[in-house]
Short mmCIF file of C-alpha atoms in Angstrom, two decimals:
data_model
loop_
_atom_site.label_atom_id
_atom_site.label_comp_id
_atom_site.label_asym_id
_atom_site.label_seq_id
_atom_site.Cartn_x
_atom_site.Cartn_y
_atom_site.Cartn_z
CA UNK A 167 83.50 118.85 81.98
CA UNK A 168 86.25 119.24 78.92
CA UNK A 169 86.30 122.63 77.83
CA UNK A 170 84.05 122.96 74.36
CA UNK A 171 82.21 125.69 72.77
CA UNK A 172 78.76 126.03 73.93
CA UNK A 173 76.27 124.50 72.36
CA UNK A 174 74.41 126.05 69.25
CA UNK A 175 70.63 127.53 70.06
CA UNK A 176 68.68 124.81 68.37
CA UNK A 177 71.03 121.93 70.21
CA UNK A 178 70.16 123.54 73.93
CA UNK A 179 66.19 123.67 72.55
CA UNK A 180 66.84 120.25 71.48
CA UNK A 181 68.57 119.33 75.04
CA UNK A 182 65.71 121.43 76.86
CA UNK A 183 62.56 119.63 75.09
CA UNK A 184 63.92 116.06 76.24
CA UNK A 185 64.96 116.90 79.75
CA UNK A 186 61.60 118.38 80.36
CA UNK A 187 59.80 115.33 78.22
CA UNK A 188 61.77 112.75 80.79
CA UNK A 189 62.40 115.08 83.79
CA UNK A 190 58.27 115.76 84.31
CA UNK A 191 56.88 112.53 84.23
CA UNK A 192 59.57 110.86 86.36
CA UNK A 193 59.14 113.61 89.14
CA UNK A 194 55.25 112.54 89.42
CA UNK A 195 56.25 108.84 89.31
CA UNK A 196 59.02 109.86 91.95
CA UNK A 197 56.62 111.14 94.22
CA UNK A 198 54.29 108.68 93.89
CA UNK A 199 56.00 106.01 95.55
CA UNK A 200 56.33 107.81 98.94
CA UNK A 201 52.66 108.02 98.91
CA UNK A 202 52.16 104.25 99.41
CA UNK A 203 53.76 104.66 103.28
CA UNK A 204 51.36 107.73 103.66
CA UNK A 205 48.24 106.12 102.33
CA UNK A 206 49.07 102.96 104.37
CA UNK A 207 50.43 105.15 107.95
CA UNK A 208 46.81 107.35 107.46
CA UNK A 209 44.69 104.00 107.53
CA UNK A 210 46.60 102.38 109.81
CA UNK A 211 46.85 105.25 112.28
CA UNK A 212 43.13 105.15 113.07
CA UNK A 213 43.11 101.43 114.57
CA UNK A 214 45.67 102.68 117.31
CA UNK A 215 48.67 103.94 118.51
CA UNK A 216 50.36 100.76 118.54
CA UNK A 217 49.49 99.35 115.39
CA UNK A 218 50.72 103.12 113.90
CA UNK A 219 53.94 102.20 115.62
CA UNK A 220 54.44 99.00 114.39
CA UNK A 221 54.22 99.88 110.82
CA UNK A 222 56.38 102.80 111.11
CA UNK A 223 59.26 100.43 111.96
CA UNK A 224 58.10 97.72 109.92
CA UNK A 225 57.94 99.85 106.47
CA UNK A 226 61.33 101.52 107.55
CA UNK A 227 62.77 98.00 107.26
CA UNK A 228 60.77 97.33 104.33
CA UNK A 229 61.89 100.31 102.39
CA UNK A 230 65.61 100.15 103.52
CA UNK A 231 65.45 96.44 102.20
CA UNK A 232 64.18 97.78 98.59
CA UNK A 233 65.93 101.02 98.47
CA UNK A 234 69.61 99.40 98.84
CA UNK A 235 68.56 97.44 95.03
CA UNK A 236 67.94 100.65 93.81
CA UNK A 237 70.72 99.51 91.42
CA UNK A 238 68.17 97.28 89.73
CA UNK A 239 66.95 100.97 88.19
CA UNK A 240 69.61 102.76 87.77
CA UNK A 241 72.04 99.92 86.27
CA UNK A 242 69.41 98.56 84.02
CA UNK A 243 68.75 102.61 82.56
CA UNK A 244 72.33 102.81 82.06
CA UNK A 245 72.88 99.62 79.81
CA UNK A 246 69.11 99.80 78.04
CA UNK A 247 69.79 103.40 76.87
CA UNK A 248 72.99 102.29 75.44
CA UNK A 249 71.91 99.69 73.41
CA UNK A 250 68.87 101.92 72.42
CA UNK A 251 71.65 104.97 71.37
CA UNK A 252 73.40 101.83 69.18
CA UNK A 253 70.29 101.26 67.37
CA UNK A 254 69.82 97.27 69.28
CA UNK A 255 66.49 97.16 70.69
CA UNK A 256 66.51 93.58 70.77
CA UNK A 257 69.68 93.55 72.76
CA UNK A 258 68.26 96.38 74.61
CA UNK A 259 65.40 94.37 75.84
CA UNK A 260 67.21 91.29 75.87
CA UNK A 261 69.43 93.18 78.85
CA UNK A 262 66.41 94.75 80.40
CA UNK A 263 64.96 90.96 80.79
CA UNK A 264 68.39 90.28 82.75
CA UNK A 265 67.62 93.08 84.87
CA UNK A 266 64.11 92.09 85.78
CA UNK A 267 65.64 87.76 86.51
CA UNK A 268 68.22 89.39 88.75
CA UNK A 269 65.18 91.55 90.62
CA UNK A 270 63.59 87.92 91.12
CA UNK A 271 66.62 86.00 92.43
CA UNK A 272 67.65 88.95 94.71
CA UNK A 273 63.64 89.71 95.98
CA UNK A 274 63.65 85.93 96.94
CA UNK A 275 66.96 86.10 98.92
CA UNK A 276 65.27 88.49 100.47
CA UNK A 277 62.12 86.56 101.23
CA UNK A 278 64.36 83.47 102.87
CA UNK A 279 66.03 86.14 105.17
CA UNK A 280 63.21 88.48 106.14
CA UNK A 281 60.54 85.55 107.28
CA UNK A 282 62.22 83.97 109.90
CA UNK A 283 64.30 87.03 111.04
CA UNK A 284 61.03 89.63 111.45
CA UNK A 285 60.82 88.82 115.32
CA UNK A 286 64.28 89.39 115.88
CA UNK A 287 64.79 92.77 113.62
CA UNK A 288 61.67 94.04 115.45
CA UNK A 289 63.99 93.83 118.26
CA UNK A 290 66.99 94.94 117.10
CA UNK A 291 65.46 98.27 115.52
CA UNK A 292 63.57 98.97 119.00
CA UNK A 293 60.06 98.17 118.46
CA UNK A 294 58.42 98.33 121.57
CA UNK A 295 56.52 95.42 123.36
CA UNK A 296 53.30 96.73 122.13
CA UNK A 297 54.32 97.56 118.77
CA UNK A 298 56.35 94.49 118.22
CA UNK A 299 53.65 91.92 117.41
CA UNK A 300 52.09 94.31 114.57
CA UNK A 301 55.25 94.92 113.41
CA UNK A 302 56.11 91.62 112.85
CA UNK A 303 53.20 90.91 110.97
CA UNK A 304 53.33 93.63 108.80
CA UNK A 305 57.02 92.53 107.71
CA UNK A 306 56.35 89.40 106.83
CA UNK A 307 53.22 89.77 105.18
CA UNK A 308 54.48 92.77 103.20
CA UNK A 309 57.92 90.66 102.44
CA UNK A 310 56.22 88.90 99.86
CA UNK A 311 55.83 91.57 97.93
CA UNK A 312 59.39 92.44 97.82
CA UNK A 313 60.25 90.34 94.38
CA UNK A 314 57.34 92.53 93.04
CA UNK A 315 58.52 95.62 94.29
CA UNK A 316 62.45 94.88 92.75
CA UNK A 317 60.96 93.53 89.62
CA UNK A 318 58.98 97.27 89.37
CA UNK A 319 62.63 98.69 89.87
CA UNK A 320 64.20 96.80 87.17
CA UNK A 321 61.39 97.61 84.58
CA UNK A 322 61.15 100.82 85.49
CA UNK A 323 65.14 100.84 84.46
CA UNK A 324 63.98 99.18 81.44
CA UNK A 325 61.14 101.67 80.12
CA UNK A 326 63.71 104.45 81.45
CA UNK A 327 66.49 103.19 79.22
CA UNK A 328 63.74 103.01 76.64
CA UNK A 329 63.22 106.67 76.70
CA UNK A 330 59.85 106.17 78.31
CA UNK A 331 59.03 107.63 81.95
CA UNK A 332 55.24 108.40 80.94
CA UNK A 333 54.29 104.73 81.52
CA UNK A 334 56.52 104.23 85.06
CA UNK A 335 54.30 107.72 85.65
CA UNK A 336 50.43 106.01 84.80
CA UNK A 337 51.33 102.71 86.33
CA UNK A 338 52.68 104.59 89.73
CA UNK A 339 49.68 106.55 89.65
CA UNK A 340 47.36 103.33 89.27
CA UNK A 341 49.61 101.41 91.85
CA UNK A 342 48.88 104.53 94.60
CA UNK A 343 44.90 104.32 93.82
CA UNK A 344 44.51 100.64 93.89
CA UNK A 345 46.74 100.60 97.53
CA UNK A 346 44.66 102.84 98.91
CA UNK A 347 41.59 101.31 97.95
CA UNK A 348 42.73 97.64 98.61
CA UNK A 349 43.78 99.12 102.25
CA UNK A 350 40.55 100.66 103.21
CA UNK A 351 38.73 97.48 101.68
CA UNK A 352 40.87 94.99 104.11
CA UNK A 353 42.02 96.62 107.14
CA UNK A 354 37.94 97.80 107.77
CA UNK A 355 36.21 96.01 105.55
CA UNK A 356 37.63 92.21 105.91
CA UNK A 357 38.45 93.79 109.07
CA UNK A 358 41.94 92.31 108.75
CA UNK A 359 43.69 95.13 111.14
CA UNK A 360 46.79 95.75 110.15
CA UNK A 361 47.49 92.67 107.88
CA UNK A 362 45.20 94.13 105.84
CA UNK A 363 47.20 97.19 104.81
CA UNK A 364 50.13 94.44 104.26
CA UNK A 365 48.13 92.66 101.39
CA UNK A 366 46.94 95.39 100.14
CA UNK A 367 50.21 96.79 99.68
CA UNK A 368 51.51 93.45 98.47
CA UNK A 369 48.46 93.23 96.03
CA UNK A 370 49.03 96.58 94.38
CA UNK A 371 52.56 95.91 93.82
CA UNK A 372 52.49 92.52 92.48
CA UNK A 373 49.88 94.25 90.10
CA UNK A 374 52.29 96.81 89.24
CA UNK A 375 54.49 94.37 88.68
CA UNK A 376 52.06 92.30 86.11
CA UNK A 377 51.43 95.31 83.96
CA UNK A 378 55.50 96.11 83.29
CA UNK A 379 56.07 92.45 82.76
CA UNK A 380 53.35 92.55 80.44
CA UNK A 381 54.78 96.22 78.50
CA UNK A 382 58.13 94.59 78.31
CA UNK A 383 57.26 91.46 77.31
CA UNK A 384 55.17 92.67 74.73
CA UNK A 385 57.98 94.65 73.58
CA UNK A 386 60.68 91.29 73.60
CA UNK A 387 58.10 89.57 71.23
CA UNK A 388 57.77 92.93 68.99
CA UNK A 389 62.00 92.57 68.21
CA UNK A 390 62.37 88.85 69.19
CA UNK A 391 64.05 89.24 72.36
CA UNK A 392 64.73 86.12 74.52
CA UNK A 393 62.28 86.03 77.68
CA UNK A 394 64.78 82.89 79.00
CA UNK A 395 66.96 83.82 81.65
CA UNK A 396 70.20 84.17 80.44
CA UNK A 397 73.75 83.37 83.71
CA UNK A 398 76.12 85.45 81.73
CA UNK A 399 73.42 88.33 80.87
CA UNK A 400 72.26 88.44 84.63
CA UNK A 401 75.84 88.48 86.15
CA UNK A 402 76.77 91.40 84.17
CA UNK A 403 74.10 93.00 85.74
CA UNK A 404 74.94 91.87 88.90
CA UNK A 405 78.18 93.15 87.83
CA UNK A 406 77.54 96.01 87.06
CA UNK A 407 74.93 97.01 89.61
CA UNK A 408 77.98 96.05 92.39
CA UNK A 409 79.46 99.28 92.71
CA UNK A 410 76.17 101.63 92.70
CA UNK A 411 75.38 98.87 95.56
CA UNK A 412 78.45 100.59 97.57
CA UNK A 413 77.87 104.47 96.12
CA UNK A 414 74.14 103.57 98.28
CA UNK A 415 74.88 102.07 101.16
CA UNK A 416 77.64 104.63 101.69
CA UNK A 417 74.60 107.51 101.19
CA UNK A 418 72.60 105.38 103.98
CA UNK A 419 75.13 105.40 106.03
CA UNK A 420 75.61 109.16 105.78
CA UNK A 421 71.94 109.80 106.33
CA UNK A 422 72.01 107.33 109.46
CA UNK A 423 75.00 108.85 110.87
CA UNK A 424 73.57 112.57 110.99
CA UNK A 425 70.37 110.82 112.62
CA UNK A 426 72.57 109.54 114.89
CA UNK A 427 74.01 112.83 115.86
CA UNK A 428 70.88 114.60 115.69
CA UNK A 429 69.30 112.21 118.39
CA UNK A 430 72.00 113.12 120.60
CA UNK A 431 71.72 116.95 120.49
CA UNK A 432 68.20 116.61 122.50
CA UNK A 433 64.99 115.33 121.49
CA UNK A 434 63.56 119.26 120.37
CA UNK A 435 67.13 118.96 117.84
CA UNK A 436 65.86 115.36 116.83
CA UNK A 437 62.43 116.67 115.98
CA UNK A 438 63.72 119.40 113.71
CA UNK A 439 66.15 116.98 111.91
CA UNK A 440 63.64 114.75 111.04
CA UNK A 441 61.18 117.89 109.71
CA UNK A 442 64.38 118.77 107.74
CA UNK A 443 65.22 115.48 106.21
CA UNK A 444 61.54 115.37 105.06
CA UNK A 445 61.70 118.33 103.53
CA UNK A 446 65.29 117.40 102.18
CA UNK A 447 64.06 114.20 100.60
CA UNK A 448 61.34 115.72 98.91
CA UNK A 449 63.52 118.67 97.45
CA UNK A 450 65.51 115.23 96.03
CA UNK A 451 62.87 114.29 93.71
CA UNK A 452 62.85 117.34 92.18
CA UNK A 453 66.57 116.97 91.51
CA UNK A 454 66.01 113.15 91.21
CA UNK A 455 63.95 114.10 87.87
CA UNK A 456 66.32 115.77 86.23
CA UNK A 457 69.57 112.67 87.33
CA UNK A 458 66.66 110.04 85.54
CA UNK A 459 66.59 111.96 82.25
CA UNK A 460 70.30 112.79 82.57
CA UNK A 461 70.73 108.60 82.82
CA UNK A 462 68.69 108.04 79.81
CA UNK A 463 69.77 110.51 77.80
CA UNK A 464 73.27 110.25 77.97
CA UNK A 465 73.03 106.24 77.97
CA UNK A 466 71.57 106.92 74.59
CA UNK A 467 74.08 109.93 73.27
CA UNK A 468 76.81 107.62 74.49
CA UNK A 469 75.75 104.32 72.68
CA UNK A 470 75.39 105.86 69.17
CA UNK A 471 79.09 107.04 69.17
CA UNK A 472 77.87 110.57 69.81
CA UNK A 473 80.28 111.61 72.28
CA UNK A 474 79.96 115.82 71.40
CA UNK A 475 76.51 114.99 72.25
CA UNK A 476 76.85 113.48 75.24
CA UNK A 477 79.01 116.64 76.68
CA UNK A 478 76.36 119.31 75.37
CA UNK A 479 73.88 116.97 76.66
CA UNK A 480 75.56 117.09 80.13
CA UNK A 481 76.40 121.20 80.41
CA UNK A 482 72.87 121.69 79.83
CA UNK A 483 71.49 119.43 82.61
CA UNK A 484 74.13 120.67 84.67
CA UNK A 485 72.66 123.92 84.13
CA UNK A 486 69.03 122.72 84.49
CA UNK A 487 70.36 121.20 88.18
CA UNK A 488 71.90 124.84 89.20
CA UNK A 489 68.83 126.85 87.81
CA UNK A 490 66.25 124.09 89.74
CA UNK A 491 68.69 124.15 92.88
CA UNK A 492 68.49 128.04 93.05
CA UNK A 493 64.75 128.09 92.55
CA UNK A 494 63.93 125.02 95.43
CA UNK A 495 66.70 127.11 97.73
CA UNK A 496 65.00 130.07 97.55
CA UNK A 497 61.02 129.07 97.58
CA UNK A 498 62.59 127.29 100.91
CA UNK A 499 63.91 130.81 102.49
CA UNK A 500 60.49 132.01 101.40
CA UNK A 501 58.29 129.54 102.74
CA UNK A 502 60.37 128.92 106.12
CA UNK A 503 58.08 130.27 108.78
CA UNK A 504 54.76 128.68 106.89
CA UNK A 505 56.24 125.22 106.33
CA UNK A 506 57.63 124.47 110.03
CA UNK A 507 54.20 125.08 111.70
CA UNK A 508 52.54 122.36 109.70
CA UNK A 509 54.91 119.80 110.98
CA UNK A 510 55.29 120.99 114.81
CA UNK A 511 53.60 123.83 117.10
CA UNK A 512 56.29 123.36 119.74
CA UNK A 513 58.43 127.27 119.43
CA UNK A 514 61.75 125.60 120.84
CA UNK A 515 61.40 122.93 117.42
CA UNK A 516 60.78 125.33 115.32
CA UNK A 517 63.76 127.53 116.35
CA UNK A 518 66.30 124.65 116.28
CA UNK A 519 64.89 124.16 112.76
CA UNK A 520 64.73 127.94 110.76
CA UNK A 521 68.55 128.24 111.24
CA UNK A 522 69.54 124.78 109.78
CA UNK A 523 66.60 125.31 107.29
CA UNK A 524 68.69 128.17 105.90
CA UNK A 525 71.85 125.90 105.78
CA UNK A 526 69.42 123.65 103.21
CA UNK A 527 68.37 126.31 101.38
CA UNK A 528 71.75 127.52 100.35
CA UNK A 529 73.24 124.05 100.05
CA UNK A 530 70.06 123.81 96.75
CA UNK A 531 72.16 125.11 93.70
CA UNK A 532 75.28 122.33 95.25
CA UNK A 533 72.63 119.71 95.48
CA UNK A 534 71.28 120.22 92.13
CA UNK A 535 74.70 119.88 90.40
CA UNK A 536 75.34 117.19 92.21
CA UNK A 537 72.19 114.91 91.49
CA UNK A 538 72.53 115.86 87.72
CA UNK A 539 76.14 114.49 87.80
CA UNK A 540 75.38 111.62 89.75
CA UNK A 541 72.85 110.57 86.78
CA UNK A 542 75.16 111.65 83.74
CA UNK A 543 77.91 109.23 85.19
CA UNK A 544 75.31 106.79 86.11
CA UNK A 545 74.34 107.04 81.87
CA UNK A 546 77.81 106.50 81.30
CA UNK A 547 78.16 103.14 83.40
CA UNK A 548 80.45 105.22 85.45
CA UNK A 549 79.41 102.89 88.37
CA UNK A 550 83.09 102.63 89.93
CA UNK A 551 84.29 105.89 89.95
CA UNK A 552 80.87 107.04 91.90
CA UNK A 553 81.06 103.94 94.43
CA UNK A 554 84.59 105.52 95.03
CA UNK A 555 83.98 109.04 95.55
CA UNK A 556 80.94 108.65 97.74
CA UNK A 557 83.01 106.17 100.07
CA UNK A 558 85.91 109.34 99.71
CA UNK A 559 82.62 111.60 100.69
CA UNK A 560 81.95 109.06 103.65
CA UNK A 561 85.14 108.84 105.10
CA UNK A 562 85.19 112.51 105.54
CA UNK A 563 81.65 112.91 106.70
CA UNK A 564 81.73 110.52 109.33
CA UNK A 565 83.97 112.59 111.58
CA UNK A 566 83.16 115.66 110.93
CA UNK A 567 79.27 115.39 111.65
CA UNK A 568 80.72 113.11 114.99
CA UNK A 569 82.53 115.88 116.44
CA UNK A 570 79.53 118.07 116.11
CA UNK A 571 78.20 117.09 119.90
CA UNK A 572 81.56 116.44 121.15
CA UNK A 573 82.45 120.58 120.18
CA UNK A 574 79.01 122.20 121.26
CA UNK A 575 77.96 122.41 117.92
CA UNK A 576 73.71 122.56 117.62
CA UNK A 577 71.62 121.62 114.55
CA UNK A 578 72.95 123.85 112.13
CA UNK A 579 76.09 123.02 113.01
CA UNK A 580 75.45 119.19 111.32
CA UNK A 581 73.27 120.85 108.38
CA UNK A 582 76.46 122.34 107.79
CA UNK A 583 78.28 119.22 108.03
CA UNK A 584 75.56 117.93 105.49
CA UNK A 585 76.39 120.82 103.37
CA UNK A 586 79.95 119.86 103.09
CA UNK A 587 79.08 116.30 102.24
CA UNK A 588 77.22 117.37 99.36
CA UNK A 589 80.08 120.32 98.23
CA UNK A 590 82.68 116.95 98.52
CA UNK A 591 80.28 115.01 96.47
CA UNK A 592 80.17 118.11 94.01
CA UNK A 593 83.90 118.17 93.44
CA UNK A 594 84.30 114.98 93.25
CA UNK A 595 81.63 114.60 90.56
CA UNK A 596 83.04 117.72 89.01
CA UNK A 597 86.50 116.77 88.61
CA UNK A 598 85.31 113.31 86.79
CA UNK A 599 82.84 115.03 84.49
CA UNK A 600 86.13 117.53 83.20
CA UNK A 601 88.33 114.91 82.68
CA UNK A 602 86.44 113.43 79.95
CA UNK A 603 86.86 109.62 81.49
CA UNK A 604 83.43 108.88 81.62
CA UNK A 605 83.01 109.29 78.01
CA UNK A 606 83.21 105.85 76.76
CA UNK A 607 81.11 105.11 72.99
CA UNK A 608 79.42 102.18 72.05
CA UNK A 609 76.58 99.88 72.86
CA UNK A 610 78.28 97.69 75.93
CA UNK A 611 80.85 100.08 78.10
#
């Protein structure tokens, strides 16, 4: 960041008061949505082995197809919080609506490719004979809720952009119940198998879906904000949504590219890796808290023309990120030989794992500057400049964590590769938030 004198007591207060006010309730909403794959994998598991197979592939599919649109979120935060800062909550809304037509036209792409494809992805991602069959209709069941689950993404953007994560927080909350319920109700009680947990989850989202159309809705006819779709309005989302379409597929491919490795280091490596990632993933949301009200905020600072805000704003998450990141790296060195047991009783896992488990634990304080920076230049509309770096980050990932097997390297070896994706990402997030660049006033970027 440009040097400036720190920021006055009652400005960090200030800072502290509305990271924790956005930061808390978008961690519980965070966590909430993983919860749908557990509710649905815990009812499914007890009709059989097969149909617990099925679904695993199926929902990997279904989540990879959603979480690539993230965009839709962070994109729509971005430009809402903007227009919010500038004092324009009709225009604010009016964008937020563009957000939520583009979620529609994309989830229905979607639809047209998923239904008649289902067989052969089942195929393609190694689904076995068994498995296939449920697999398949778990996909295309559950693809119908897809416009549902894109238009959640886009409102959640919306009420994020608004300065509101409590609501994304109660309606996640509701959405987990009602799945859970819906699932138990059809899979045993319709006796529907595992088409039942499909439209159940497909039920609960479209509901989900229902009640954010109806908040922002509500709020277009409050400040007379068009509900008509609007091709110039839903471009620029498209637009701008583009490159933070590249900066995540470039993540998935890192994250598919140390599974990759990992499966060929042995299956007791594989096992480990996959207790890790979970483990990763959920340190994320922590950190994924603190990026959302880093979005919002600064979205906001930067569209009322408060640019000195915008940098205090930003050294104080930044320090928020390193004080979290030291705190999750060290409660993971503590809780190292109670956590692996839960997930695996085999001693030659759990050996590959509390090596590399220290490798995550230091790599914390890098990971939580990182995620904070990642949302301040998401706030800013940055979008570019981060679809560049992480391809930059990619590029030097990819061989790195490939010549882990080919040199005798183990485990810890591609935890430290991981490590050194998320330093690059660091100092490439670093360097932009110092320049100043991303600093651009005013409600549109």
């Amino acid at each position: 960041m440009t040097q400036a004198p720190a920021a006055p007591k009652s400005a960090r207060r200030r800072h502290d008061r509305e990271i924790v006010a956005l930061a808390v309730p978008a961690f519980g909403a965070l966590v909430a949505e993983p919860l749908f794959v557990m509710a649905d994998s815990a009812i499914v598991g007890h009709l059989g082995t097969a149909q617990l197979a099925g679904l695993g592939v199926a929902s990997a599919l279904l989540m990879t197809a959603v979480g690539v649109f993230v965009f839709l979120a962070y994109a729509t935060t971005a430009a809402v919080a903007r227009r919010v800062g500038a004092g324009d909550l009709r225009a604010a809304i009016r964008q937020g609506m563009d957000g939520i037509w583009l979620a529609l036209l994309i989830g229905a792409a979607v639809i047209a490719v998923v239904l008649p494809t289902a067989p052969a992805l089942m195929e393609l991602f190694g689904a076995s004979e068994t498995a296939a069959p449920y697999a398949t209709t778990y996909l295309r069941i559950s693809a119908l809720g897809i416009p549902a689950m894109l238009v959640v993404l886009a409102a959640t953007g919306v009420l994020r952009g608004l300065q509101d994560t409590r609501t994304p927080l109660y309606v996640a909350v509701a959405g987990f119940v009602a799945n859970a319920a819906l699932n138990v109700g059809l899979v045993y009680g319709a006796d529907l198998g595992i088409a039942g947990s499909a439209w159940g989850t497909v039920i609960a989202q479209c509901g989900m879906a229902a009640v954010y159309l109806y908040v922002v809705i509500r709020g277009a006819r409050k400040h007379s904000a068009s509900l008509r779709p609007e091709a110039s309005g839903i471009r620029a989302c498209a637009q701008a949504g583009a490159p933070l379409l590249v900066r995540t597929l470039s993540l998935r491919a890192i994250l598919l590219i140390a599974t990759a490795v990992a499966a060929r280091l042995g299956d007791a490596d594989m096992a480990a890796h996959q207790i890790i990632l979970s483990l990763w993933s959920l340190l994320a949301f922590a950190l994924d808290a603190i990026a959302i009200a880093g979005q919002a905020i600064i979205g906001r600072y930067l569209g009322s023309d408060d640019a000195e805000g915008a940098r205090d704003a930003c050294r104080r998450m930044v320090q928020w990120g390193l004080a979290t990141g030291v705190v999750l790296g060290l409660l993971v060195i503590v809780a190292r030989p109670l956590f692996l047991p839960l997930f695996s009783s085999d001693s030659v896992v759990q050996d590959a794992a509390l090596p590399a488990l220290l490798m995550v634990a230091l790599s914390q304080p890098i990971c939580g500057i990182v995620f904070v920076l990642d949302g301040v230049l998401m706030g800013a509309g940055d979008g570019p400049y981060l679809a560049g770096a992480m391809l930059i980050t990619l590029a030097v990932f990819a061989p790195v964590a490939l010549l882990v097997p080919a040199l005798g390297g183990g485990l810890t070896a591609l935890w430290g590769a991981m490590t050194l994706m998320m330093t690059i990402r660091m100092l490439t997030l670093w360097l932009r938030s110092r320049s100043g660049r991303w600093i651009v006033t005013g409600a549109t970027r």
